[in-house]
Amino acid sequence: MRDQLQTAVALIYPPSCLACGAWVAAHGGLCGPCWRDTVFIDGVVCETCGIPLLGDLSETDVRCDACLAAPPPWDHGRAALLYRDTGRRLVLALKHGDRQDIAKPAGHWMARVIAPFVTPDTLVVPVPLHYARLWKRRFNQSALLARALAREHKLGWCPDALRRVRRTAALEGKGRRERIAHLDGAITAHPRRADLLRDRPVLLVDDVMTSGATLQASARACLDARAGPICVVTLARVAKDT
């Protein structure tokens, strides 16, 4: 009965490209042109922010200039895609286009790049939205990604481990230092989740990293709750050449 139902659904809703809607072989995939325009991050990357770097794959613990100058409060960071072309369209469709179906394949991509840094007791935690923004959007895209990633690795996850206690204005147009100062104290651990976080490795999940200010505020909230070590992963990463 289940197989028949899945066949019927596939006939009514044939598989389509996540980015452009063209027909593809299987659900959750990209067509050829969109795949070619999707820049998956691999090779040498900064150990803490995941930005691509020039270098030899034999090198270890490579860090970008920004992370050397101001190390973020987490141990390892990765991103699945560059925030441009198809990668940008996917993030915006998930975030503003109510394309929640993107979360599952995106979670698979993110799970692959962060795999070396998760352990069986890692707790997956999404970056929180302020309740007013959550009410307006109806869902937290970071929580959808966190749930999909947690299922890939069979990890525990907690959608409300952190909370945004102060609504902040959009960060677009602000510099890195201004972004960090703007978010100071805006994110805290949920008081009812303190025991869940304490002495636990945490994987923070967000949709896109620009300056890393939101992830920094989230990581500090986890550290204040005595969690750790902290790793971060995002679907996309903004790079200087985007």
Tab-separated table of C-alpha atoms in Angstrom:
chain	number	residue	atom	x	y	z
A	1	MET	CA	0.000	0.000	0.000
A	2	ARG	CA	2.825	2.383	0.885
A	3	ASP	CA	4.641	1.718	-2.412
A	4	GLN	CA	1.419	2.261	-4.345
A	5	LEU	CA	0.804	5.547	-2.554
A	6	GLN	CA	4.339	6.745	-3.302
A	7	THR	CA	3.898	5.816	-6.961
A	8	ALA	CA	0.634	7.741	-7.130
A	9	VAL	CA	2.230	10.812	-5.539
A	10	ALA	CA	5.154	10.625	-7.978
A	11	LEU	CA	2.741	10.553	-10.924
A	12	ILE	CA	0.842	13.579	-9.639
A	13	TYR	CA	3.958	15.469	-8.493
A	14	PRO	CA	6.882	14.335	-10.665
A	15	PRO	CA	10.406	15.051	-9.371
A	16	SER	CA	11.510	18.606	-10.087
A	17	CYS	CA	14.741	20.556	-9.705
A	18	LEU	CA	15.038	22.200	-6.302
A	19	ALA	CA	16.186	25.455	-7.884
A	20	CYS	CA	14.330	25.931	-11.175
A	21	GLY	CA	11.504	23.375	-11.195
A	22	ALA	CA	12.666	21.444	-14.285
A	23	TRP	CA	12.031	17.705	-14.290
A	24	VAL	CA	14.780	15.586	-12.737
A	25	ALA	CA	15.289	11.887	-12.082
A	26	ALA	CA	14.536	11.922	-8.355
A	27	HIS	CA	13.048	14.158	-5.696
A	28	GLY	CA	15.481	16.444	-3.900
A	29	GLY	CA	17.859	16.814	-6.839
A	30	LEU	CA	19.140	19.516	-9.178
A	31	CYS	CA	18.956	19.605	-12.946
A	32	GLY	CA	22.168	19.700	-14.985
A	33	PRO	CA	22.373	23.486	-15.488
A	34	CYS	CA	21.547	24.237	-11.843
A	35	TRP	CA	24.036	21.631	-10.655
A	36	ARG	CA	26.764	23.293	-12.746
A	37	ASP	CA	25.865	26.660	-11.169
A	38	THR	CA	26.025	25.253	-7.620
A	39	VAL	CA	29.426	25.762	-6.026
A	40	PHE	CA	29.896	23.013	-3.447
A	41	ILE	CA	32.725	23.856	-1.065
A	42	ASP	CA	35.568	21.368	-0.983
A	43	GLY	CA	39.342	21.386	-1.007
A	44	VAL	CA	41.244	23.601	1.428
A	45	VAL	CA	38.997	25.612	3.750
A	46	CYS	CA	39.437	27.679	6.894
A	47	GLU	CA	39.157	25.341	9.860
A	48	THR	CA	36.869	27.655	11.806
A	49	CYS	CA	34.694	29.499	9.291
A	50	GLY	CA	34.720	27.130	6.305
A	51	ILE	CA	35.654	29.717	3.690
A	52	PRO	CA	37.602	28.287	0.719
A	53	LEU	CA	41.335	29.011	0.712
A	54	LEU	CA	44.243	28.479	-1.602
A	55	GLY	CA	46.624	25.803	-0.400
A	56	ASP	CA	47.698	22.189	-0.366
A	57	LEU	CA	45.236	19.520	0.750
A	58	SER	CA	47.995	18.022	2.880
A	59	GLU	CA	47.934	21.114	5.101
A	60	THR	CA	45.938	20.831	8.315
A	61	ASP	CA	44.347	23.384	10.652
A	62	VAL	CA	44.445	26.140	8.016
A	63	ARG	CA	42.781	29.398	9.059
A	64	CYS	CA	41.848	32.530	7.149
A	65	ASP	CA	43.220	35.966	8.068
A	66	ALA	CA	39.948	37.032	9.708
A	67	CYS	CA	39.856	33.994	12.003
A	68	LEU	CA	43.547	34.389	12.875
A	69	ALA	CA	42.975	38.026	13.795
A	70	ALA	CA	39.780	37.366	15.779
A	71	PRO	CA	39.245	33.649	16.479
A	72	PRO	CA	35.540	32.764	16.757
A	73	PRO	CA	34.282	31.021	19.917
A	74	TRP	CA	33.971	27.587	18.328
A	75	ASP	CA	36.368	24.845	17.283
A	76	HIS	CA	35.401	23.863	13.734
A	77	GLY	CA	33.140	25.341	11.071
A	78	ARG	CA	31.982	24.204	7.656
A	79	ALA	CA	29.526	25.216	4.920
A	80	ALA	CA	28.128	23.116	2.095
A	81	LEU	CA	27.794	25.751	-0.650
A	82	LEU	CA	29.041	29.153	-1.666
A	83	TYR	CA	26.339	31.805	-1.364
A	84	ARG	CA	26.045	32.634	-5.042
A	85	ASP	CA	24.188	31.463	-8.160
A	86	THR	CA	22.117	28.360	-7.337
A	87	GLY	CA	23.348	28.310	-3.734
A	88	ARG	CA	21.949	31.789	-3.154
A	89	ARG	CA	18.640	30.921	-4.819
A	90	LEU	CA	18.250	27.841	-2.628
A	91	VAL	CA	18.888	29.787	0.591
A	92	LEU	CA	16.441	32.536	-0.364
A	93	ALA	CA	13.806	30.031	-1.481
A	94	LEU	CA	14.055	28.170	1.825
A	95	LYS	CA	14.130	31.341	3.913
A	96	HIS	CA	11.593	33.546	2.159
A	97	GLY	CA	9.849	31.339	-0.396
A	98	ASP	CA	8.365	28.754	1.990
A	99	ARG	CA	10.336	26.032	0.178
A	100	GLN	CA	10.638	23.759	3.192
A	101	ASP	CA	11.288	20.800	0.880
A	102	ILE	CA	14.817	22.154	0.357
A	103	ALA	CA	15.730	21.401	3.993
A	104	LYS	CA	16.079	17.631	3.583
A	105	PRO	CA	18.608	17.551	0.700
A	106	ALA	CA	20.368	20.591	2.173
A	107	GLY	CA	20.664	18.761	5.482
A	108	HIS	CA	22.288	15.865	3.634
A	109	TRP	CA	24.892	18.169	2.061
A	110	MET	CA	25.613	19.811	5.411
A	111	ALA	CA	25.861	16.455	7.192
A	112	ARG	CA	28.527	15.354	4.721
A	113	VAL	CA	30.860	18.337	5.278
A	114	ILE	CA	30.555	18.348	9.080
A	115	ALA	CA	30.794	14.561	9.520
A	116	PRO	CA	34.413	14.510	10.815
A	117	PHE	CA	33.456	16.700	13.775
A	118	VAL	CA	30.319	15.073	15.159
A	119	THR	CA	30.213	12.417	17.854
A	120	PRO	CA	27.301	10.221	18.966
A	121	ASP	CA	26.514	12.577	21.866
A	122	THR	CA	26.619	15.781	19.794
A	123	LEU	CA	23.496	17.906	20.251
A	124	VAL	CA	22.314	19.693	17.101
A	125	VAL	CA	21.051	23.206	17.872
A	126	PRO	CA	19.628	25.731	15.391
A	127	VAL	CA	20.288	29.458	15.545
A	128	PRO	CA	17.054	30.914	16.970
A	129	LEU	CA	14.608	33.436	15.543
A	130	HIS	CA	12.935	36.092	17.647
A	131	TYR	CA	9.356	35.036	18.393
A	132	ALA	CA	7.920	37.972	16.407
A	133	ARG	CA	9.844	36.972	13.295
A	134	LEU	CA	9.023	33.307	13.859
A	135	TRP	CA	5.323	34.138	14.092
A	136	LYS	CA	5.505	36.093	10.835
A	137	ARG	CA	7.532	33.485	8.921
A	138	ARG	CA	5.787	30.481	10.582
A	139	PHE	CA	8.996	28.430	10.725
A	140	ASN	CA	12.679	28.723	11.530
A	141	GLN	CA	14.651	27.669	8.459
A	142	SER	CA	17.680	26.891	10.631
A	143	ALA	CA	15.571	24.497	12.720
A	144	LEU	CA	14.425	22.685	9.563
A	145	LEU	CA	18.052	22.273	8.490
A	146	ALA	CA	19.070	21.153	11.983
A	147	ARG	CA	16.363	18.501	12.071
A	148	ALA	CA	17.338	17.152	8.644
A	149	LEU	CA	21.036	17.078	9.574
A	150	ALA	CA	20.358	15.395	12.912
A	151	ARG	CA	18.409	12.649	11.152
A	152	GLU	CA	21.295	12.072	8.742
A	153	HIS	CA	23.702	11.397	11.620
A	154	LYS	CA	21.084	9.990	14.024
A	155	LEU	CA	21.901	12.719	16.549
A	156	GLY	CA	19.809	14.385	19.204
A	157	TRP	CA	18.560	17.868	18.400
A	158	CYS	CA	16.750	20.595	20.306
A	159	PRO	CA	14.906	23.316	18.355
A	160	ASP	CA	14.567	25.648	21.354
A	161	ALA	CA	17.880	25.154	23.158
A	162	LEU	CA	18.614	28.816	22.421
A	163	ARG	CA	16.294	31.791	22.309
A	164	ARG	CA	16.588	35.279	20.890
A	165	VAL	CA	15.539	37.511	23.749
A	166	ARG	CA	15.886	40.797	21.881
A	167	ARG	CA	14.619	41.548	18.406
A	168	THR	CA	17.423	42.962	16.292
A	169	ALA	CA	17.293	44.929	13.081
A	170	ALA	CA	18.506	43.444	9.808
A	171	LEU	CA	22.289	43.147	9.657
A	172	GLU	CA	22.632	43.941	5.948
A	173	GLY	CA	24.984	46.847	5.324
A	174	LYS	CA	26.677	46.609	8.726
A	175	GLY	CA	30.347	45.807	9.184
A	176	ARG	CA	31.607	42.775	11.111
A	177	ARG	CA	32.318	44.624	14.359
A	178	GLU	CA	28.992	46.451	14.167
A	179	ARG	CA	27.156	43.166	13.609
A	180	ILE	CA	28.835	41.534	16.600
A	181	ALA	CA	28.079	44.511	18.863
A	182	HIS	CA	24.496	44.644	17.601
A	183	LEU	CA	23.894	41.030	18.664
A	184	ASP	CA	25.596	41.291	22.051
A	185	GLY	CA	23.244	39.728	24.613
A	186	ALA	CA	20.504	39.089	22.043
A	187	ILE	CA	20.784	35.271	22.216
A	188	THR	CA	20.772	33.187	25.389
A	189	ALA	CA	20.332	29.563	26.358
A	190	HIS	CA	16.752	28.613	27.184
A	191	PRO	CA	16.642	28.247	30.996
A	192	ARG	CA	14.671	25.013	30.677
A	193	ARG	CA	17.341	23.518	28.392
A	194	ALA	CA	20.388	24.303	30.518
A	195	ASP	CA	20.776	20.725	31.728
A	196	LEU	CA	20.560	19.456	28.151
A	197	LEU	CA	23.404	21.726	27.046
A	198	ARG	CA	25.738	21.334	29.996
A	199	ASP	CA	28.914	19.326	29.263
A	200	ARG	CA	27.589	18.410	25.809
A	201	PRO	CA	29.261	18.886	22.414
A	202	VAL	CA	27.044	21.174	20.341
A	203	LEU	CA	26.678	21.580	16.596
A	204	LEU	CA	25.175	24.981	15.743
A	205	VAL	CA	23.213	25.164	12.485
A	206	ASP	CA	22.306	28.207	10.386
A	207	ASP	CA	21.312	28.817	6.782
A	208	VAL	CA	24.115	31.179	5.749
A	209	MET	CA	27.287	32.656	7.265
A	210	THR	CA	28.348	36.170	6.333
A	211	SER	CA	30.408	37.729	9.120
A	212	GLY	CA	29.579	34.949	11.574
A	213	ALA	CA	28.125	37.425	14.098
A	214	THR	CA	24.899	35.490	14.700
A	215	LEU	CA	26.788	32.233	15.113
A	216	GLN	CA	29.200	33.941	17.497
A	217	ALA	CA	26.324	35.142	19.680
A	218	SER	CA	24.809	31.648	19.606
A	219	ALA	CA	28.126	29.962	20.423
A	220	ARG	CA	28.735	32.269	23.373
A	221	ALA	CA	25.250	31.463	24.688
A	222	CYS	CA	26.115	27.752	24.519
A	223	LEU	CA	29.441	28.327	26.279
A	224	ASP	CA	27.696	30.369	28.975
A	225	ALA	CA	25.493	27.297	29.527
A	226	ARG	CA	28.718	25.247	29.936
A	227	ALA	CA	28.292	23.374	26.671
A	228	GLY	CA	31.225	22.393	24.536
A	229	PRO	CA	33.090	21.859	22.399
A	230	ILE	CA	31.163	23.892	19.812
A	231	CYS	CA	31.152	23.365	16.042
A	232	VAL	CA	29.109	25.224	13.421
A	233	VAL	CA	27.742	24.369	9.996
A	234	THR	CA	25.753	26.382	7.477
A	235	LEU	CA	24.111	25.612	4.186
A	236	ALA	CA	25.965	28.459	2.468
A	237	ARG	CA	28.970	30.693	3.044
A	238	VAL	CA	29.442	34.210	1.731
A	239	ALA	CA	32.903	34.664	0.227
A	240	LYS	CA	34.675	37.804	-0.890
A	241	ASP	CA	34.378	37.000	-4.573
A	242	THR	CA	30.534	36.636	-4.451
